[in-house]
Structure formats: structure tokens, C-alpha cells
């Protein structure tokens, strides 16, 4: 069975270490641990790498568009590779979760996340899996849009690295063991339980 695992972020070196690229960092970690490299897909602005998890095949994808325009390449890739939205996992940053928290969920609201809104539009349904990495809210009156485009602070870096590795493990568990097991094992931090 084939899964499509999408790491949301912005393209280019300037953004690679920012909070907004947490999702992209996760698919990079999955590819790296399997010794695979990303390659550009013809005619679609996306890079992919393929790995296995048991009997499951995972197409790891990083859109080459800016995050708010992720939907069209994700939708086109899912259609080309014949992956139903029910086997799509989108990994993304989440300012509404405390820094370091992790949530695995199926469907539901996008909470105003523009990258997710675009993917919902591209797949024509909100019913896909999400792995949400908590990056926390900006301090004081800082604009959230500016906050997510900053790199993790030196103080946060170690915990951010752990969060990315745990999220990669959560993706593996989700495709191998199912949603309930992945939630039980990996959902952590912050208030509100699995569906918040």
C-alpha cells in the first residue's frame, strides 16, 4: 500500500531552519534515515523520495512552492501516484500547540493554517492525516507570520531536534500501526488531548 507523506514548509535555504519548516524537516529526517535523497518530479513543483516501512511504501514529498500554495502540487502528485486522500499524511508546524508538543489526528479544522487550507483545497477534502508539531505562540505582540519565519532559538534547538525525530517516528507508527496506536504513543504536551 502506498502513502503520501507531505512535509510543509517554504523552499530555499533562507527558510530551511525556521519554525514554519518543521514539517519539511520531518520528511527530510525520514529520507535521511533511509539513505534516500529527494528528486524533482517532472511537471509538478515538488520533490519526492521513496522509503518503506514494513510492507508500506511511503512517498515523501516537499512542495517547491511557498507554503500557502502547497495544495496544487500535493493534489497533482496524489492524483498522479493514485494515492487516495485517506492515505495522505501532512506534517506541519502549529502555533496553537505549545512548543515541543506533538499531535497526530485525522481531518478536522485547519485552525486558519494557510498551508493546510491550500492542501484541503488541493485534495478537495479535509479528511487526511495530520502530524502537528507545536512551535508555540509568539512572545508579546510579535506578528505570528513573522514568528514562524524565524529559526528556532538556540535554547529551543535541542528540543526541536527531538520533536522532529519523534514526529518522524509518529509517521512511521501511523502507517504501520494505525491512528489509535500512533496517538497513544506520540500525542503529548499541552492541554486538550488528542483532538485539540
PDB file of C-alpha atoms in Angstrom:
ATOM      1  CA  UNK A   1       0.000   0.000   0.000  1.00  0.00           C
ATOM      2  CA  UNK A   2       1.281   3.477  -0.877  1.00  0.00           C
ATOM      3  CA  UNK A   3       1.157   6.539   1.383  1.00  0.00           C
ATOM      4  CA  UNK A   4       1.953  10.144   0.547  1.00  0.00           C
ATOM      5  CA  UNK A   5       3.726  11.975   3.390  1.00  0.00           C
ATOM      6  CA  UNK A   6       3.943  15.715   2.801  1.00  0.00           C
ATOM      7  CA  UNK A   7       6.239  17.995   4.798  1.00  0.00           C
ATOM      8  CA  UNK A   8       5.018  21.582   4.639  1.00  0.00           C
ATOM      9  CA  UNK A   9       7.459  24.478   4.540  1.00  0.00           C
ATOM     10  CA  UNK A  10       8.915  27.185   2.326  1.00  0.00           C
ATOM     11  CA  UNK A  11      11.554  26.468  -0.325  1.00  0.00           C
ATOM     12  CA  UNK A  12      15.119  27.751  -0.168  1.00  0.00           C
ATOM     13  CA  UNK A  13      17.998  27.926   2.301  1.00  0.00           C
ATOM     14  CA  UNK A  14      16.674  31.116   3.923  1.00  0.00           C
ATOM     15  CA  UNK A  15      13.706  29.213   5.334  1.00  0.00           C
ATOM     16  CA  UNK A  16      15.156  25.754   5.926  1.00  0.00           C
ATOM     17  CA  UNK A  17      15.727  26.133   9.685  1.00  0.00           C
ATOM     18  CA  UNK A  18      12.617  28.185  10.508  1.00  0.00           C
ATOM     19  CA  UNK A  19       9.665  27.109  12.657  1.00  0.00           C
ATOM     20  CA  UNK A  20       7.409  27.149   9.583  1.00  0.00           C
ATOM     21  CA  UNK A  21       9.587  24.423   8.030  1.00  0.00           C
ATOM     22  CA  UNK A  22       9.162  21.931  10.876  1.00  0.00           C
ATOM     23  CA  UNK A  23       7.080  19.676   8.603  1.00  0.00           C
ATOM     24  CA  UNK A  24       9.699  19.750   5.882  1.00  0.00           C
ATOM     25  CA  UNK A  25      12.364  18.867   8.469  1.00  0.00           C
ATOM     26  CA  UNK A  26      10.401  15.715   9.364  1.00  0.00           C
ATOM     27  CA  UNK A  27      10.254  14.326   5.805  1.00  0.00           C
ATOM     28  CA  UNK A  28      13.956  15.183   5.420  1.00  0.00           C
ATOM     29  CA  UNK A  29      14.682  13.168   8.587  1.00  0.00           C
ATOM     30  CA  UNK A  30      12.673  10.213   7.234  1.00  0.00           C
ATOM     31  CA  UNK A  31      14.560  10.271   3.921  1.00  0.00           C
ATOM     32  CA  UNK A  32      17.939  10.695   5.625  1.00  0.00           C
ATOM     33  CA  UNK A  33      17.399   7.758   7.990  1.00  0.00           C
ATOM     34  CA  UNK A  34      16.627   5.540   4.970  1.00  0.00           C
ATOM     35  CA  UNK A  35      19.588   6.858   2.968  1.00  0.00           C
ATOM     36  CA  UNK A  36      17.307   8.324   0.298  1.00  0.00           C
ATOM     37  CA  UNK A  37      17.551  11.675  -1.487  1.00  0.00           C
ATOM     38  CA  UNK A  38      14.856  13.975  -2.820  1.00  0.00           C
ATOM     39  CA  UNK A  39      14.460  14.365  -6.558  1.00  0.00           C
ATOM     40  CA  UNK A  40      12.414  16.872  -8.523  1.00  0.00           C
ATOM     41  CA  UNK A  41       9.204  15.498 -10.048  1.00  0.00           C
ATOM     42  CA  UNK A  42       8.641  16.317 -13.717  1.00  0.00           C
ATOM     43  CA  UNK A  43       5.936  18.913 -14.429  1.00  0.00           C
ATOM     44  CA  UNK A  44       4.915  19.325 -10.752  1.00  0.00           C
ATOM     45  CA  UNK A  45       6.673  21.771  -8.383  1.00  0.00           C
ATOM     46  CA  UNK A  46       7.525  19.133  -5.780  1.00  0.00           C
ATOM     47  CA  UNK A  47      10.462  16.944  -4.721  1.00  0.00           C
ATOM     48  CA  UNK A  48       9.979  13.341  -3.628  1.00  0.00           C
ATOM     49  CA  UNK A  49      11.899  10.464  -2.063  1.00  0.00           C
ATOM     50  CA  UNK A  50      10.572   6.931  -1.528  1.00  0.00           C
ATOM     51  CA  UNK A  51      11.078   4.762   1.546  1.00  0.00           C
ATOM     52  CA  UNK A  52       9.496   1.628   3.008  1.00  0.00           C
ATOM     53  CA  UNK A  53       8.013   0.973   6.426  1.00  0.00           C
ATOM     54  CA  UNK A  54       7.332  -2.748   6.679  1.00  0.00           C
ATOM     55  CA  UNK A  55       5.032  -3.571   3.757  1.00  0.00           C
ATOM     56  CA  UNK A  56       4.017   0.062   3.295  1.00  0.00           C
ATOM     57  CA  UNK A  57       5.550   2.315   0.634  1.00  0.00           C
ATOM     58  CA  UNK A  58       5.943   5.976   1.590  1.00  0.00           C
ATOM     59  CA  UNK A  59       6.306   8.738  -0.962  1.00  0.00           C
ATOM     60  CA  UNK A  60       7.904  11.616   0.945  1.00  0.00           C
ATOM     61  CA  UNK A  61       7.120  14.984  -0.616  1.00  0.00           C
ATOM     62  CA  UNK A  62       8.308  18.577  -0.229  1.00  0.00           C
ATOM     63  CA  UNK A  63       6.395  21.129  -2.321  1.00  0.00           C
ATOM     64  CA  UNK A  64       8.691  23.636  -4.064  1.00  0.00           C
ATOM     65  CA  UNK A  65       6.044  26.350  -3.789  1.00  0.00           C
ATOM     66  CA  UNK A  66       5.616  28.645  -0.810  1.00  0.00           C
ATOM     67  CA  UNK A  67       3.614  27.063   1.967  1.00  0.00           C
ATOM     68  CA  UNK A  68       0.372  28.930   1.226  1.00  0.00           C
ATOM     69  CA  UNK A  69       0.404  27.425  -2.291  1.00  0.00           C
ATOM     70  CA  UNK A  70       1.163  23.815  -1.280  1.00  0.00           C
ATOM     71  CA  UNK A  71      -2.228  22.444  -2.292  1.00  0.00           C
ATOM     72  CA  UNK A  72      -1.964  22.291  -6.116  1.00  0.00           C
ATOM     73  CA  UNK A  73       1.319  20.307  -6.167  1.00  0.00           C
ATOM     74  CA  UNK A  74       0.089  17.979  -3.389  1.00  0.00           C
ATOM     75  CA  UNK A  75      -3.207  17.384  -5.196  1.00  0.00           C
ATOM     76  CA  UNK A  76      -1.447  16.799  -8.539  1.00  0.00           C
ATOM     77  CA  UNK A  77       1.064  14.389  -7.011  1.00  0.00           C
ATOM     78  CA  UNK A  78      -1.625  12.402  -5.163  1.00  0.00           C
ATOM     79  CA  UNK A  79      -3.609  12.106  -8.392  1.00  0.00           C
ATOM     80  CA  UNK A  80      -0.587  11.117 -10.494  1.00  0.00           C
ATOM     81  CA  UNK A  81       0.542   8.482  -7.991  1.00  0.00           C
ATOM     82  CA  UNK A  82      -3.051   7.310  -7.344  1.00  0.00           C
ATOM     83  CA  UNK A  83      -2.900   7.941  -3.601  1.00  0.00           C
ATOM     84  CA  UNK A  84      -6.322   8.466  -2.024  1.00  0.00           C
ATOM     85  CA  UNK A  85      -6.561  11.370   0.483  1.00  0.00           C
ATOM     86  CA  UNK A  86      -7.239   8.755   3.182  1.00  0.00           C
ATOM     87  CA  UNK A  87      -3.581   7.730   2.758  1.00  0.00           C
ATOM     88  CA  UNK A  88      -2.130  11.233   2.813  1.00  0.00           C
ATOM     89  CA  UNK A  89      -0.225  12.450   5.892  1.00  0.00           C
ATOM     90  CA  UNK A  90       0.561  16.171   6.113  1.00  0.00           C
ATOM     91  CA  UNK A  91       3.263  17.168   8.606  1.00  0.00           C
ATOM     92  CA  UNK A  92       3.231  20.818   9.694  1.00  0.00           C
ATOM     93  CA  UNK A  93       4.061  23.422  12.328  1.00  0.00           C
ATOM     94  CA  UNK A  94       1.291  24.541  14.687  1.00  0.00           C
ATOM     95  CA  UNK A  95       1.420  27.792  16.695  1.00  0.00           C
ATOM     96  CA  UNK A  96      -1.714  26.815  18.632  1.00  0.00           C
ATOM     97  CA  UNK A  97       0.200  23.969  20.294  1.00  0.00           C
ATOM     98  CA  UNK A  98       2.816  24.635  22.987  1.00  0.00           C
ATOM     99  CA  UNK A  99       6.424  24.360  21.835  1.00  0.00           C
ATOM    100  CA  UNK A 100       7.605  20.740  21.846  1.00  0.00           C
ATOM    101  CA  UNK A 101       4.130  19.177  21.793  1.00  0.00           C
ATOM    102  CA  UNK A 102       3.057  16.682  19.147  1.00  0.00           C
ATOM    103  CA  UNK A 103      -0.378  15.642  17.872  1.00  0.00           C
ATOM    104  CA  UNK A 104      -1.454  13.018  15.352  1.00  0.00           C
ATOM    105  CA  UNK A 105      -5.005  13.410  14.073  1.00  0.00           C
ATOM    106  CA  UNK A 106      -7.347  12.698  11.179  1.00  0.00           C
ATOM    107  CA  UNK A 107      -9.250  15.514   9.479  1.00  0.00           C
ATOM    108  CA  UNK A 108     -10.877  18.364  11.354  1.00  0.00           C
ATOM    109  CA  UNK A 109     -10.316  22.101  11.261  1.00  0.00           C
ATOM    110  CA  UNK A 110      -7.218  23.742   9.782  1.00  0.00           C
ATOM    111  CA  UNK A 111      -7.269  26.367  12.579  1.00  0.00           C
ATOM    112  CA  UNK A 112      -6.508  29.004   9.946  1.00  0.00           C
ATOM    113  CA  UNK A 113      -3.215  27.386   8.883  1.00  0.00           C
ATOM    114  CA  UNK A 114      -2.828  28.667   5.311  1.00  0.00           C
ATOM    115  CA  UNK A 115      -0.691  25.743   4.158  1.00  0.00           C
ATOM    116  CA  UNK A 116      -3.330  23.287   5.378  1.00  0.00           C
ATOM    117  CA  UNK A 117      -6.117  25.356   3.811  1.00  0.00           C
ATOM    118  CA  UNK A 118      -4.308  25.075   0.493  1.00  0.00           C
ATOM    119  CA  UNK A 119      -3.878  21.296   0.865  1.00  0.00           C
ATOM    120  CA  UNK A 120      -7.581  20.878   1.747  1.00  0.00           C
ATOM    121  CA  UNK A 121      -8.359  22.752  -1.467  1.00  0.00           C
ATOM    122  CA  UNK A 122      -5.829  20.704  -3.485  1.00  0.00           C
ATOM    123  CA  UNK A 123      -7.126  17.349  -2.216  1.00  0.00           C
ATOM    124  CA  UNK A 124     -10.757  18.566  -2.202  1.00  0.00           C
ATOM    125  CA  UNK A 125     -11.268  17.175   1.299  1.00  0.00           C
ATOM    126  CA  UNK A 126     -10.082  17.837   4.872  1.00  0.00           C
ATOM    127  CA  UNK A 127     -10.083  14.087   5.564  1.00  0.00           C
ATOM    128  CA  UNK A 128      -6.357  13.356   5.580  1.00  0.00           C
ATOM    129  CA  UNK A 129      -3.976  12.670   8.455  1.00  0.00           C
ATOM    130  CA  UNK A 130      -2.007  15.456  10.103  1.00  0.00           C
ATOM    131  CA  UNK A 131       1.086  15.290  12.278  1.00  0.00           C
ATOM    132  CA  UNK A 132       1.211  18.637  14.082  1.00  0.00           C
ATOM    133  CA  UNK A 133       4.417  19.959  15.639  1.00  0.00           C
ATOM    134  CA  UNK A 134       3.894  22.558  18.337  1.00  0.00           C
ATOM    135  CA  UNK A 135       6.087  25.625  17.813  1.00  0.00           C
ATOM    136  CA  UNK A 136       4.334  27.792  20.414  1.00  0.00           C
ATOM    137  CA  UNK A 137       2.920  31.295  20.143  1.00  0.00           C
ATOM    138  CA  UNK A 138       4.993  34.420  19.526  1.00  0.00           C
ATOM    139  CA  UNK A 139       6.114  36.410  22.545  1.00  0.00           C
ATOM    140  CA  UNK A 140       4.423  39.731  23.323  1.00  0.00           C
ATOM    141  CA  UNK A 141       2.841  41.407  20.346  1.00  0.00           C
ATOM    142  CA  UNK A 142       5.006  39.859  17.647  1.00  0.00           C
ATOM    143  CA  UNK A 143       3.114  39.020  14.467  1.00  0.00           C
ATOM    144  CA  UNK A 144       2.669  35.208  14.212  1.00  0.00           C
ATOM    145  CA  UNK A 145       3.587  35.442  10.492  1.00  0.00           C
ATOM    146  CA  UNK A 146       6.990  36.881  11.426  1.00  0.00           C
ATOM    147  CA  UNK A 147       7.457  34.488  14.349  1.00  0.00           C
ATOM    148  CA  UNK A 148       7.108  31.309  12.275  1.00  0.00           C
ATOM    149  CA  UNK A 149       9.646  32.601   9.728  1.00  0.00           C
ATOM    150  CA  UNK A 150      12.349  32.841  12.409  1.00  0.00           C
ATOM    151  CA  UNK A 151      14.716  29.951  13.190  1.00  0.00           C
ATOM    152  CA  UNK A 152      14.289  28.064  16.445  1.00  0.00           C
ATOM    153  CA  UNK A 153      16.242  29.844  19.187  1.00  0.00           C
ATOM    154  CA  UNK A 154      19.477  28.332  20.492  1.00  0.00           C
ATOM    155  CA  UNK A 155      17.601  27.370  23.645  1.00  0.00           C
ATOM    156  CA  UNK A 156      14.896  25.588  21.609  1.00  0.00           C
ATOM    157  CA  UNK A 157      17.180  23.871  19.107  1.00  0.00           C
ATOM    158  CA  UNK A 158      17.849  20.674  21.056  1.00  0.00           C
ATOM    159  CA  UNK A 159      14.184  20.119  21.861  1.00  0.00           C
ATOM    160  CA  UNK A 160      13.216  20.991  18.267  1.00  0.00           C
ATOM    161  CA  UNK A 161      15.570  18.260  17.002  1.00  0.00           C
ATOM    162  CA  UNK A 162      13.925  15.746  19.353  1.00  0.00           C
ATOM    163  CA  UNK A 163      10.475  16.910  18.233  1.00  0.00           C
ATOM    164  CA  UNK A 164      11.377  16.370  14.560  1.00  0.00           C
ATOM    165  CA  UNK A 165      12.712  12.850  15.240  1.00  0.00           C
ATOM    166  CA  UNK A 166       9.640  11.969  17.337  1.00  0.00           C
ATOM    167  CA  UNK A 167       7.344  13.263  14.594  1.00  0.00           C
ATOM    168  CA  UNK A 168       9.200  11.087  12.052  1.00  0.00           C
ATOM    169  CA  UNK A 169       8.638   8.098  14.349  1.00  0.00           C
ATOM    170  CA  UNK A 170       4.957   9.087  14.675  1.00  0.00           C
ATOM    171  CA  UNK A 171       4.602   8.992  10.873  1.00  0.00           C
ATOM    172  CA  UNK A 172       6.146   5.507  10.801  1.00  0.00           C
ATOM    173  CA  UNK A 173       3.813   4.352  13.586  1.00  0.00           C
ATOM    174  CA  UNK A 174       0.747   5.863  11.887  1.00  0.00           C
ATOM    175  CA  UNK A 175       1.288   3.966   8.629  1.00  0.00           C
ATOM    176  CA  UNK A 176       2.415   0.765  10.367  1.00  0.00           C
ATOM    177  CA  UNK A 177       0.151   0.566  13.444  1.00  0.00           C
ATOM    178  CA  UNK A 178      -2.793   2.875  12.707  1.00  0.00           C
ATOM    179  CA  UNK A 179      -4.098   6.141  14.154  1.00  0.00           C
ATOM    180  CA  UNK A 180      -5.087   4.995  17.659  1.00  0.00           C
ATOM    181  CA  UNK A 181      -1.694   3.452  18.409  1.00  0.00           C
ATOM    182  CA  UNK A 182       0.198   6.449  16.993  1.00  0.00           C
ATOM    183  CA  UNK A 183      -1.918   8.870  19.040  1.00  0.00           C
ATOM    184  CA  UNK A 184      -1.487   6.844  22.209  1.00  0.00           C
ATOM    185  CA  UNK A 185       2.254   6.614  21.734  1.00  0.00           C
ATOM    186  CA  UNK A 186       3.120  10.094  20.436  1.00  0.00           C
ATOM    187  CA  UNK A 187       0.459  12.669  21.327  1.00  0.00           C
ATOM    188  CA  UNK A 188       1.953  14.770  24.096  1.00  0.00           C
ATOM    189  CA  UNK A 189       2.266  18.198  25.616  1.00  0.00           C
ATOM    190  CA  UNK A 190      -0.237  20.978  26.081  1.00  0.00           C
ATOM    191  CA  UNK A 191      -3.849  20.739  27.160  1.00  0.00           C
ATOM    192  CA  UNK A 192      -6.819  19.398  25.266  1.00  0.00           C
ATOM    193  CA  UNK A 193      -5.952  15.782  24.394  1.00  0.00           C
ATOM    194  CA  UNK A 194      -5.672  14.072  21.050  1.00  0.00           C
ATOM    195  CA  UNK A 195      -8.155  16.109  19.039  1.00  0.00           C
ATOM    196  CA  UNK A 196      -7.268  19.622  20.110  1.00  0.00           C
TER     197      UNK A 196
END
